[in-house]
Coordinates of C-alpha atoms and ligand atoms in Angstrom, one line a residue:
X1 CA -16.2 -27.2 18.2
X2 CA -18.0 -23.9 17.9
X3 CA -16.5 -20.4 18.0
X4 CA -18.6 -19.6 21.1
X5 CA -16.6 -18.0 23.9
X6 CA -13.5 -17.7 21.7
X7 CA -11.4 -14.5 22.0
X8 CA -9.0 -13.0 19.5
X9 CA -6.7 -10.0 19.6
X10 CA -5.5 -8.0 16.5
X11 CA -2.4 -5.9 17.1
X12 CA -2.6 -2.8 14.9
X13 CA -5.5 -1.0 13.3
X14 CA -4.2 -0.8 9.7
X15 CA -6.4 -1.9 6.8
X16 CA -5.3 -5.5 7.2
X17 CA -6.0 -5.5 11.0
X18 CA -9.4 -3.9 10.7
X19 CA -10.5 -6.1 7.8
X20 CA -9.4 -9.2 9.8
X21 CA -11.1 -8.0 12.9
X22 CA -14.4 -7.5 11.1
X23 CA -14.2 -11.0 9.7
X24 CA -13.5 -12.5 13.1
X25 CA -16.1 -10.6 14.9
X26 CA -18.7 -11.3 12.2
X27 CA -18.0 -15.0 12.6
X28 CA -18.7 -14.7 16.4
X29 CA -15.2 -14.4 17.8
X30 CA -15.0 -11.7 20.4
X31 CA -12.2 -9.6 19.0
X32 CA -10.1 -6.7 20.5
X33 CA -8.0 -4.5 18.2
X34 CA -5.1 -2.8 20.0
X35 CA -3.6 0.2 18.3
X36 CA -0.5 2.1 19.3
X37 CA -1.5 5.5 17.9
X38 CA -4.2 7.9 18.8
X39 CA -6.1 7.2 15.6
X40 CA -6.7 4.0 13.6
X41 CA -5.6 3.6 10.0
X42 CA -1.8 2.9 10.2
X43 CA -0.4 4.1 6.9
X44 CA -3.9 5.5 6.2
X45 CA -3.6 8.0 9.2
X46 CA -4.7 11.6 8.7
X47 CA -4.1 15.1 9.9
X48 CA -6.4 18.2 10.1
X49 CA -4.6 21.5 9.8
X50 CA -5.8 25.0 9.1
X51 CA -9.1 23.7 7.8
X52 CA -7.5 21.1 5.4
X53 CA -7.7 17.4 5.7
X54 CA -4.5 15.6 4.8
X55 CA -4.6 11.8 4.2
X56 CA -1.2 10.4 5.1
X57 CA -0.9 7.5 2.6
X58 CA -3.2 5.4 0.4
X59 CA -5.3 7.3 -2.0
X60 CA -6.0 4.8 -4.9
X61 CA -8.7 2.2 -4.2
X62 CA -8.6 -0.5 -6.9
X63 CA -10.8 -3.2 -5.5
X64 CA -14.1 -1.9 -4.0
X65 CA -15.6 -5.4 -4.1
X66 CA -13.1 -6.6 -1.4
X67 CA -14.2 -3.7 0.8
X68 CA -17.9 -4.3 0.1
X69 CA -17.5 -7.9 1.2
X70 CA -16.8 -6.7 4.7
X71 CA -20.3 -5.3 4.9
X72 CA -21.9 -8.1 3.0
X73 CA -20.7 -10.5 5.7
X74 CA -23.4 -9.1 8.0
X75 CA -26.0 -7.8 5.5
X76 CA -25.1 -4.2 6.1
X77 CA -24.9 -1.6 3.3
X78 CA -21.4 -0.2 2.9
X79 CA -22.8 2.8 1.1
X80 CA -24.6 3.9 4.4
X81 CA -21.1 4.2 6.0
X82 CA -18.9 5.4 3.2
X83 CA -19.3 6.6 -0.4
X84 CA -16.8 5.5 -3.0
X85 CA -16.5 7.8 -6.0
X86 CA -15.1 6.8 -9.4
X87 CA -11.9 8.7 -10.4
X88 CA -11.5 9.7 -14.0
X89 CA -9.0 9.7 -15.6
X90 CA -7.5 7.0 -13.4
X91 CA -4.3 9.0 -13.6
X92 CA -2.3 11.4 -15.8
X93 CA 1.3 10.6 -16.7
X94 CA 3.5 13.5 -17.6
X95 CA 7.1 13.7 -18.8
X96 CA 9.6 16.5 -18.7
X97 CA 9.2 17.2 -22.5
X98 CA 5.5 18.0 -21.9
X99 CA 4.1 14.7 -23.2
X100 CA 0.9 13.8 -21.3
X101 CA -0.9 10.5 -21.2
X102 CA -4.3 9.9 -19.5
X103 CA -5.0 6.4 -18.3
X104 CA -8.7 5.4 -18.0
X105 CA -11.2 2.7 -18.7
X106 CA -12.0 3.9 -22.3
X107 CA -9.9 1.6 -24.4
X108 CA -10.6 3.5 -27.6
X109 CA -9.3 6.6 -26.0
X110 CA -6.3 4.7 -24.6
X111 CA -5.4 3.3 -28.0
X112 CA -5.7 6.9 -29.5
X113 CA -3.2 8.1 -27.0
X114 CA -0.9 5.2 -27.6
X115 CA -1.0 6.0 -31.3
X116 CA 0.2 9.5 -30.5
X117 CA 3.2 8.0 -28.8
X118 CA 3.9 5.4 -31.4
X119 CA 1.2 3.9 -33.8
X120 CA 3.2 0.7 -34.1
X121 CA 2.6 0.0 -30.4
X122 CA -1.2 -0.4 -30.6
X123 CA -1.0 -4.1 -31.6
X124 CA 1.6 -4.7 -28.9
X125 CA -0.6 -3.0 -26.3
X126 CA -3.5 -5.2 -27.2
X127 CA -1.3 -8.3 -26.7
X128 CA -0.1 -6.9 -23.4
X129 CA -3.7 -6.3 -22.3
X130 CA -4.5 -9.9 -23.1
X131 CA -1.4 -11.1 -21.1
X132 CA -2.3 -8.8 -18.2
X133 CA -5.9 -10.1 -18.2
X134 CA -4.7 -13.7 -18.0
X135 CA -2.3 -13.0 -15.2
X136 CA -5.1 -11.1 -13.4
X137 CA -7.4 -14.1 -13.6
X138 CA -4.7 -16.7 -12.7
X139 CA -2.8 -14.7 -10.1
X140 CA -5.4 -12.4 -8.5
X141 CA -8.8 -14.0 -8.9
X142 CA -7.8 -17.7 -8.6
X143 CA -4.9 -17.5 -6.1
X144 CA -6.1 -14.6 -3.9
X145 CA -7.5 -16.9 -1.2
X146 CA -4.6 -19.3 -1.1
X147 CA -2.8 -19.1 2.3
X148 CA 0.7 -20.3 1.2
X149 CA 1.5 -21.6 4.6
X150 CA 3.1 -24.9 3.6
X151 CA 5.4 -26.0 0.8
X152 CA 2.7 -27.9 -1.1
X153 CA 1.0 -24.5 -1.8
X154 CA 3.9 -23.7 -4.2
X155 CA 2.6 -26.4 -6.5
X156 CA -0.6 -24.5 -6.8
X157 CA 1.2 -21.2 -7.8
X158 CA 3.9 -22.8 -9.9
X159 CA 1.8 -23.3 -13.1
X160 CA 0.8 -19.6 -13.2
X161 CA 4.4 -18.6 -12.6
X162 CA 5.7 -20.8 -15.4
X163 CA 2.9 -20.0 -17.8
X164 CA 3.3 -16.2 -17.4
X165 CA 7.1 -16.4 -17.0
X166 CA 6.8 -14.8 -13.6
X167 CA 10.6 -14.8 -13.1
X168 CA 10.9 -12.0 -15.8
X169 CA 10.5 -8.5 -14.6
X170 CA 7.4 -6.5 -15.3
X171 CA 9.5 -3.9 -17.3
X172 CA 11.2 -6.6 -19.4
X173 CA 7.8 -8.2 -20.1
X174 CA 6.2 -4.9 -21.1
X175 CA 9.2 -4.2 -23.3
X176 CA 8.6 -7.4 -25.3
X177 CA 5.1 -6.0 -26.2
X178 CA 5.8 -2.3 -26.8
X179 CA 8.8 -0.4 -27.9
X180 CA 8.1 3.3 -27.0
X181 CA 10.0 4.2 -23.8
X182 CA 7.2 6.3 -22.3
X183 CA 4.7 3.6 -22.9
X184 CA 7.0 1.1 -21.3
X185 CA 7.1 3.3 -18.2
X186 CA 3.3 3.9 -18.3
X187 CA 2.6 0.1 -18.3
X188 CA 5.2 -0.9 -15.7
X189 CA 5.4 1.8 -13.0
X190 CA 2.5 0.3 -11.0
X191 CA 4.8 -2.0 -8.9
X192 CA 6.0 1.2 -7.2
X193 CA 2.6 1.5 -5.6
X194 CA 3.3 -1.7 -3.7
X195 CA 7.0 -1.0 -3.1
X196 CA 8.4 -3.0 -6.0
X197 CA 11.0 -2.1 -8.6
X198 CA 9.5 -2.4 -12.1
X199 CA 13.0 -3.5 -13.3
X200 CA 13.0 -6.5 -10.9
X201 CA 9.5 -7.2 -9.6
X202 CA 7.8 -10.2 -11.1
X203 CA 5.9 -9.8 -14.4
X204 CA 2.9 -11.1 -12.5
X205 CA 2.4 -7.5 -11.3
X206 CA 1.3 -6.7 -14.8
X207 CA -2.1 -7.8 -13.5
X208 CA -2.5 -4.4 -11.9
X209 CA -3.3 -2.9 -15.4
X210 CA -6.2 -5.3 -15.8
X211 CA -7.3 -4.9 -12.2
X212 CA -7.7 -1.2 -12.9
X213 CA -9.5 -1.8 -16.2
X214 CA -11.9 -4.4 -14.7
X215 CA -12.6 -2.7 -11.4
X216 CA -11.8 1.0 -11.9
X217 CA -10.1 3.5 -9.6
X218 CA -12.1 4.9 -6.7
X219 CA -11.6 7.4 -3.9
X220 CA -13.5 7.7 -0.6
X221 CA -15.7 10.8 0.0
X222 CA -14.1 12.8 2.8
X223 CA -10.7 11.0 2.2
X224 CA -9.3 7.6 2.9
X225 CA -9.6 8.4 6.6
X226 CA -13.4 8.2 6.2
X227 CA -13.0 4.7 4.9
X228 CA -10.9 3.8 8.0
X229 CA -13.7 5.3 10.2
X230 CA -16.3 3.3 8.3
X231 CA -14.4 0.1 8.9
X232 CA -14.1 0.9 12.6
X233 CA -17.9 1.6 12.7
X234 CA -18.7 -1.7 11.0
X235 CA -16.4 -3.5 13.5
X236 CA -17.8 -1.8 16.6
X237 CA -21.5 -2.2 15.6
X238 CA -20.8 -6.0 15.5
X239 CA -19.6 -5.7 19.1
X240 CA -15.8 -5.5 18.5
X241 CA -13.6 -3.5 20.8
X242 CA -10.9 -1.0 19.7
X243 CA -8.2 0.2 22.2
X244 CA -6.3 3.2 20.9
X245 CA -3.1 4.9 22.0
X246 CA -1.8 1.9 23.8
X247 CA 1.1 0.1 22.1
X248 CA 1.4 -3.6 22.6
X249 CA 4.8 -4.2 24.3
X250 CA 4.8 -8.0 24.6
X251 CA 3.2 -11.1 23.1
X252 CA 3.7 -13.8 25.7
X253 CA 4.2 -17.3 24.4
X254 CA 4.5 -20.7 26.1
X255 CA 5.8 -23.5 24.0
X256 CA 4.0 -23.4 20.7
X257 CA 1.1 -21.2 21.9
X258 CA 0.7 -17.4 22.3
X259 CA -1.2 -16.8 25.5
X260 CA -1.6 -13.1 26.2
X261 CA -0.6 -9.6 25.2
X262 CA 0.7 -6.8 27.4
X263 CA 0.5 -3.1 26.6
X264 CA 2.4 0.0 27.5
X265 CA -0.3 1.2 29.9
X266 CA 0.0 -2.0 31.9
X267 CA -3.2 -3.6 30.4
X268 CA -3.0 -7.3 29.6
X269 CA -5.4 -9.7 28.0
X270 CA -5.6 -13.5 27.4
X271 CA -6.7 -14.7 24.0
X272 CA -7.2 -17.9 22.1
X273 CA -5.6 -16.4 19.0
X274 CA -3.4 -13.4 18.4
X275 CA -2.9 -11.7 15.0
X276 CA -0.3 -9.1 14.4
X277 CA -0.9 -6.3 11.8
X278 CA 2.2 -4.4 12.8
X279 CA 5.6 -4.4 11.0
X280 CA 6.9 -8.0 10.8
X281 CA 10.3 -7.3 12.2
X282 CA 8.7 -5.3 15.1
X283 CA 6.4 -8.3 15.8
X284 CA 9.2 -10.9 16.0
X285 CA 12.2 -8.8 17.3
X286 CA 10.4 -6.6 19.8
X287 CA 7.0 -8.0 20.7
X288 CA 8.3 -11.6 20.9
X289 CA 11.6 -10.7 22.4
X290 CA 13.0 -13.2 24.7
X291 CA 11.3 -16.1 22.9
X292 CA 13.5 -18.4 20.8
X293 CA 11.0 -18.2 17.9
X294 CA 11.0 -14.4 18.0
X295 CA 14.8 -14.2 17.9
X296 CA 15.1 -16.8 15.1
X297 CA 12.5 -15.2 12.9
X298 CA 13.9 -11.7 13.5
X299 CA 17.4 -12.9 12.4
X300 CA 15.9 -14.4 9.2
X301 CA 13.9 -11.3 8.5
X302 CA 16.9 -9.0 8.8
X303 CA 18.4 -10.7 5.8
X304 CA 15.4 -10.0 3.6
X305 CA 15.0 -7.1 1.2
X306 CA 12.7 -4.3 2.4
X307 CA 10.9 -1.9 0.1
X308 CA 12.1 1.6 -0.2
X309 CA 10.5 4.5 1.7
X310 CA 8.8 7.6 0.5
X311 CA 9.1 11.2 1.2
X312 CA 5.7 13.0 1.2
X313 CA 5.2 16.8 1.1
X314 CA 1.6 17.8 2.2
X315 CA 0.4 21.3 1.2
X316 CA -2.8 23.2 1.4
X317 CA -3.0 26.1 -1.1
X318 CA -5.1 29.1 -2.1
X319 CA -7.0 28.5 -5.3
X320 CA -8.6 25.6 -7.3
X321 CA -7.1 23.6 -10.2
X322 CA -9.9 21.8 -12.1
X323 CA -7.3 21.0 -14.8
X324 CA -5.0 18.9 -12.5
X325 CA -6.5 15.4 -12.1
X326 CA -6.8 13.5 -8.8
X327 CA -3.7 11.5 -9.6
X328 CA -0.7 12.7 -11.6
X329 CA 2.7 11.0 -12.1
X330 CA 5.4 13.4 -13.1
X331 CA 8.1 11.2 -14.5
X332 CA 11.7 12.6 -14.4
X333 CA 14.4 12.6 -17.0
X334 CA 15.5 9.1 -15.9
X335 CA 13.6 5.9 -15.1
X336 CA 15.9 2.9 -14.7
X337 CA 18.7 5.1 -13.2
X338 CA 16.4 6.7 -10.8
X339 CA 15.0 3.4 -9.7
X340 CA 18.5 2.1 -9.2
X341 CA 19.3 5.1 -7.0
X342 CA 16.3 4.3 -4.8
X343 CA 16.3 0.5 -4.7
X344 CA 20.0 -0.4 -5.0
X345 CA 22.5 2.4 -4.5
X346 CA 20.7 4.3 -1.8
X347 CA 21.5 7.8 -3.0
X348 CA 19.2 10.8 -2.9
X349 CA 18.8 11.6 -6.6
X350 CA 19.0 15.1 -8.0
X351 CA 16.0 14.4 -10.3
X352 CA 12.5 13.2 -9.3
X353 CA 9.6 11.0 -10.1
X354 CA 6.7 12.6 -8.3
X355 CA 3.2 11.2 -7.6
X356 CA 1.0 14.2 -7.1
X357 CA -2.3 13.7 -5.2
X358 CA -5.0 16.3 -5.6
X359 CA -8.1 15.0 -3.8
X360 CA -10.0 18.3 -3.8
X361 CA -10.6 18.0 -7.5
X362 CA -12.9 15.1 -6.7
X363 CA -14.0 16.2 -3.2
X364 CA -13.7 19.9 -2.4
X365 CA -14.9 19.3 1.2
X366 CA -11.3 18.4 2.1
X367 CA -10.3 22.1 2.1
X368 CA -11.9 25.4 3.0
X369 CA -13.8 27.0 0.1
X370 CA -11.6 28.2 -2.7
X371 CA -8.6 26.2 -1.5
X372 CA -7.0 22.9 -2.4
X373 CA -5.2 20.0 -0.9
X374 CA -2.2 18.3 -2.5
X375 CA 0.5 15.8 -1.6
X376 CA 3.7 15.2 -3.6
X377 CA 5.3 11.9 -3.0
X378 CA 8.8 10.9 -4.1
X379 CA 10.3 7.4 -3.6
X380 CA 13.5 7.4 -1.6
X381 CA 15.7 4.6 -0.3
X382 CA 15.0 3.2 3.1
X383 CA 17.1 4.1 6.1
X384 CA 19.3 1.0 5.8
X385 CA 20.6 2.2 2.4
X386 CA 20.3 6.0 2.8
X387 CA 21.7 7.1 6.2
X388 CA 20.9 10.8 6.3
X389 CA 19.7 13.1 9.0
X390 CA 16.1 13.5 7.9
X391 CA 15.6 16.3 10.3
X392 CA 18.0 18.4 8.1
X393 CA 17.5 16.8 4.7
X394 CA 13.7 16.8 5.0
X395 CA 13.5 20.6 4.8
X396 CA 15.8 20.8 1.8
X397 CA 14.0 18.0 0.0
X398 CA 10.6 19.6 0.7
X399 CA 11.8 22.8 -1.0
X400 CA 13.1 20.9 -4.0
X401 CA 10.0 18.9 -4.4
X402 CA 7.7 21.9 -4.2
X403 CA 10.0 23.8 -6.6
X404 CA 9.6 20.9 -9.1
X405 CA 5.8 21.0 -8.8
X406 CA 5.9 24.8 -9.3
X407 CA 8.1 24.4 -12.4
X408 CA 6.1 21.6 -14.0
X409 CA 2.4 22.3 -12.9
X410 CA 1.6 25.3 -10.7
X411 CA 3.7 28.3 -11.6
X412 CA 3.0 30.5 -8.6
X413 CA 2.8 27.7 -6.0
X414 CA 5.1 29.2 -3.4
X415 CA 2.9 32.4 -3.2
X416 CA -0.2 30.3 -2.7
X417 CA 0.8 27.9 0.1
X418 CA -1.3 28.3 3.2
X419 CA 0.1 25.4 5.1
X420 CA 2.7 22.6 4.5
X421 CA 4.6 19.8 6.2
X422 CA 6.4 16.7 5.2
X423 CA 6.6 13.0 6.2
X424 CA 10.0 11.3 5.9
X425 CA 11.3 7.7 6.3
X426 CA 12.2 8.5 9.9
X427 CA 8.5 9.2 10.6
X428 CA 7.5 5.8 9.3
X429 CA 10.0 4.2 11.7
X430 CA 9.0 6.3 14.7
X431 CA 5.2 6.4 14.2
X432 CA 4.6 2.9 12.8
X433 CA 7.7 1.0 14.0
X434 CA 8.4 0.3 10.4
X435 CA 11.7 -1.5 9.9
X436 CA 14.2 0.8 8.2
X437 CA 11.4 3.3 7.7
X438 CA 10.2 1.2 4.8
X439 CA 6.9 2.5 3.3
X440 CA 5.6 -1.0 2.2
X441 CA 7.4 -3.6 4.3
X442 CA 9.0 -6.6 2.5
X443 CA 9.9 -5.8 -1.1
X444 CA 7.6 -7.8 -3.4
X445 CA 10.3 -9.8 -5.3
X446 CA 9.7 -13.3 -6.7
X447 CA 11.8 -14.7 -3.8
X448 CA 9.7 -12.9 -1.3
X449 CA 6.2 -13.7 -2.7
X450 CA 3.5 -16.2 -1.7
X451 CA 5.1 -19.1 0.3
X452 CA 8.4 -17.2 0.4
X453 CA 6.8 -14.2 2.2
X454 CA 6.1 -14.2 5.9
X455 CA 3.4 -16.8 6.5
X456 CA -0.1 -15.8 7.6
X457 CA 0.2 -18.3 10.5
X458 CA 3.5 -18.6 12.3
X459 CA 5.1 -22.0 11.6
X460 CA 6.0 -22.6 15.3
X461 CA 3.5 -20.6 17.5
X462 CA 0.4 -22.1 16.1
X463 CA -2.1 -19.5 17.3
X464 CA -0.1 -16.5 16.2
X465 CA -1.1 -15.0 12.9
X466 CA 0.1 -12.2 10.6
X467 CA -1.9 -9.9 8.4
X468 CA -1.0 -6.8 6.4
X469 CA 1.6 -5.5 4.0
X470 CA 4.6 -7.7 5.1
X471 CA 2.7 -11.0 4.7
X472 CA 0.8 -12.7 1.9
X473 CA -2.4 -10.7 1.3
X474 CA -5.1 -10.4 2.3
X475 CA -7.1 -10.3 5.5
X476 CA -9.5 -12.9 4.1
X477 CA -6.7 -15.5 4.0
X478 CA -5.6 -14.9 7.6
X479 CA -9.3 -14.9 8.8
X480 CA -9.9 -18.2 7.0
X481 CA -6.9 -19.8 8.8
X482 CA -7.9 -18.4 12.2
X483 CA -11.5 -19.4 12.0
X484 CA -10.7 -22.9 11.0
X485 CA -8.1 -23.3 13.8
X486 CA -10.4 -21.7 16.4
X487 CA -13.3 -23.9 15.5
X488 CA -11.3 -27.1 16.0
Ligands
FAD501 C1 2.4 7.2 1.1 C2 1.7 5.9 0.8 C3 0.8 5.8 -0.2 C4 0.2 4.6 -0.5 N1 -0.8 4.6 -1.5 C5 -1.5 3.5 -1.7 C6 -2.6 3.5 -2.6 O1 -2.9 4.6 -3.1 N2 -3.3 2.4 -2.7 C7 -3.0 1.3 -2.0 O2 -3.8 0.3 -2.2 N3 -2.0 1.2 -1.2 C8 -1.2 2.3 -1.0 N4 -0.2 2.3 -0.1 C9 0.1 1.0 0.6 C10 -0.9 0.9 1.8 O3 -1.1 2.1 2.5 C11 -0.5 -0.2 2.7 O4 -0.2 -1.4 2.0 C12 -1.5 -0.5 3.8 O5 -2.1 0.7 4.3 C13 -0.8 -1.3 4.9 O6 -1.8 -1.7 5.8 P1 -1.4 -2.7 6.9 O7 -2.6 -3.6 7.1 O8 -0.2 -3.5 6.6 O9 -1.2 -1.9 8.2 P2 -0.4 -0.6 8.5 O10 -1.1 0.6 7.8 O11 1.0 -0.8 8.4 O12 -0.8 -0.4 10.1 C14 -0.2 -1.1 11.1 C15 -0.7 -0.6 12.4 O13 0.0 -1.2 13.5 C16 0.2 -0.2 14.5 N5 1.2 -0.7 15.4 C17 2.6 -0.7 15.2 N6 3.2 -1.2 16.3 C18 2.2 -1.5 17.2 C19 2.2 -2.0 18.5 N7 3.3 -2.4 19.1 N8 1.0 -2.1 19.2 C20 -0.1 -1.8 18.6 N9 -0.2 -1.3 17.3 C21 1.0 -1.1 16.7 C22 0.6 1.0 13.7 O14 0.4 2.2 14.5 C23 -0.4 0.9 12.6 O15 -1.6 1.6 12.9 C24 0.5 3.5 0.2 C25 1.4 3.5 1.3 C26 2.1 4.7 1.5 C27 3.1 4.7 2.7

C-alpha cells in the first residue's frame, strides 16, 4: 500500500516532534503538528526582553549531521535556513581553587592540560579515549536506528552492554582510567546534560566524549530558537501544518487504534497515526484518560525514576566578556555529595555546580550593542523529591546563583544587570506539562534505557507512537516505524 492519502498528527513541537513531522511530511504523509504553547520549540522556547534574546534550554549542538539529514531528505540546503557555528573551546571547566581546564578538539592541547593536573593520567586518558570511541561506534553509530520495541531487540544491544561493562557507572569507569579527581569530574559530568547522574548512569554514556571529539560542538546563529524556526520552515515548505497555542486535551482510542485528537479550542481531527512528543506521563495519564491502556501505562510510569529538574537564571548585562567562553562549568566544592543531594536526597544544596551559558561571545546579535546575554543553570531535585514553594525559593536562589557568578567570574555583576528572570521546576510543570517538573523526563539509567524505556510505538494502541526525551531516541526511529506501519 502507498502512503497516499495518509494523515498523521504529532502532538508537541519540541525537537523530536518537529524532526518526526519533517520525516513524515517528506515521505508524503500529510502531517499536522499541534503545539500547546504560543511558540514551537518546547524546552527550546525563547523570550525577547529589553532587546536581549534568551534561549530557554538547549545550547550545545553535538550532532549537526542528524539535523542536516532533515534537509537532505528533500534536497534542500540547511545552510540557507540556519547557520551552525563551531564553538571553541567546547567548554571551560573551573573549580573553586581557580583551576581551569579547556576542553576542545585539539588532543595535543588536551593532553597538555591533563599533564598540568597529573602527568601520570595522560596514558589513562588515552585508554579512556579509545574506550569512549568504541562505545560511540557500538552504542551511537550502530544502535542509533534500533527501535527497541520488542524483547528480541535486547539481544542486539546486549553484546555492547557486556563488552563495555555498561552496568558500571560512567564515573566508576572513568576512575579506572584516571586518578585525578578533577579529571574524573571533567570526563564524567556529561550525563548531567541528559539528566543522568554520573555516579549511576551507564558507562555507555562515556560515548559523549568521543561524540564531541568526532563531531565538535556547535551553536546556531541567532540562538537555538533560530534552529527551531528553521525546522518549522522546512516542515511548512513541504506542506506540513502547525497549529500553535491549542493544547491537545484528548487522544480518542477505540480498541487497539487511536482515532482522533481533540484540542482545547474545540478543534478535532481524525488521523491514521498519532505521535506524542509531549511528556510521557501527560500522554498516558491525561491525554488517554479514561482508556484502560492510558491508566495502566500511567500507573507503571509513576513508578519510574524521573530526571531532576534545573533552575535557570537568565540575565542581560552591560558590557562584554571576550574572556568568558560560550560554555563554562563552575564546579563546586563537592561532586558526589552534591549529586546525591540532587538525585537522591532531594535537598537544596548550599553549594553549587553552575553551567554558565554566554552566547553573545559567539553571536553578539543576541544583545543590544555593548551588552551580553548569560544564563546560569544549576541542577535541582525534581518536585517529587524537593517540595518547596518555588514562588518564594526562586527569588532567593536567583540571588545566591548570581552572587556565586559574581564571586567566581564577574566581580561587579550586580551593578551591570539590565534585566533578569528565572525559570524553576514549577515552570517546567506548568508550561510543558513535565511530570514532577523534570527537565529531561525519564532518568537515563540502565534499567530505563533502550527496550526498558517507553517504546516508540505503544504496545497496545498500534497506531500511537512516542518521540522525544522520554522515549528511546531519536525521531528517525519513530518515523521508520510509522512509515512502515502506514504503508502496510
Ligand atoms: C535548561 C536545559 C538545557 C538543555 N541543554 C541541552 C543542550 O545544550 N543540548 C542538548 O542536546 N540538549 C539539552 N537539553 C535537553 C533538550 O532540551 C531536550 O532533550 C529536548 O529539547 C527535548 O525535546 P523533546 O522532543 O522531548 O520535546 P520538548 O522540548 O519536551 O517539547 C514537547 C512539546 O510538547 C508540548 N506539549 C505539551 N503538552 C501538550 C499538549 N497537551 N498538546 C500539545 N502540545 C503539548 C510542549 O509545549 C512542548 O512544546 C536541555 C534541556 C534543558 C531543560
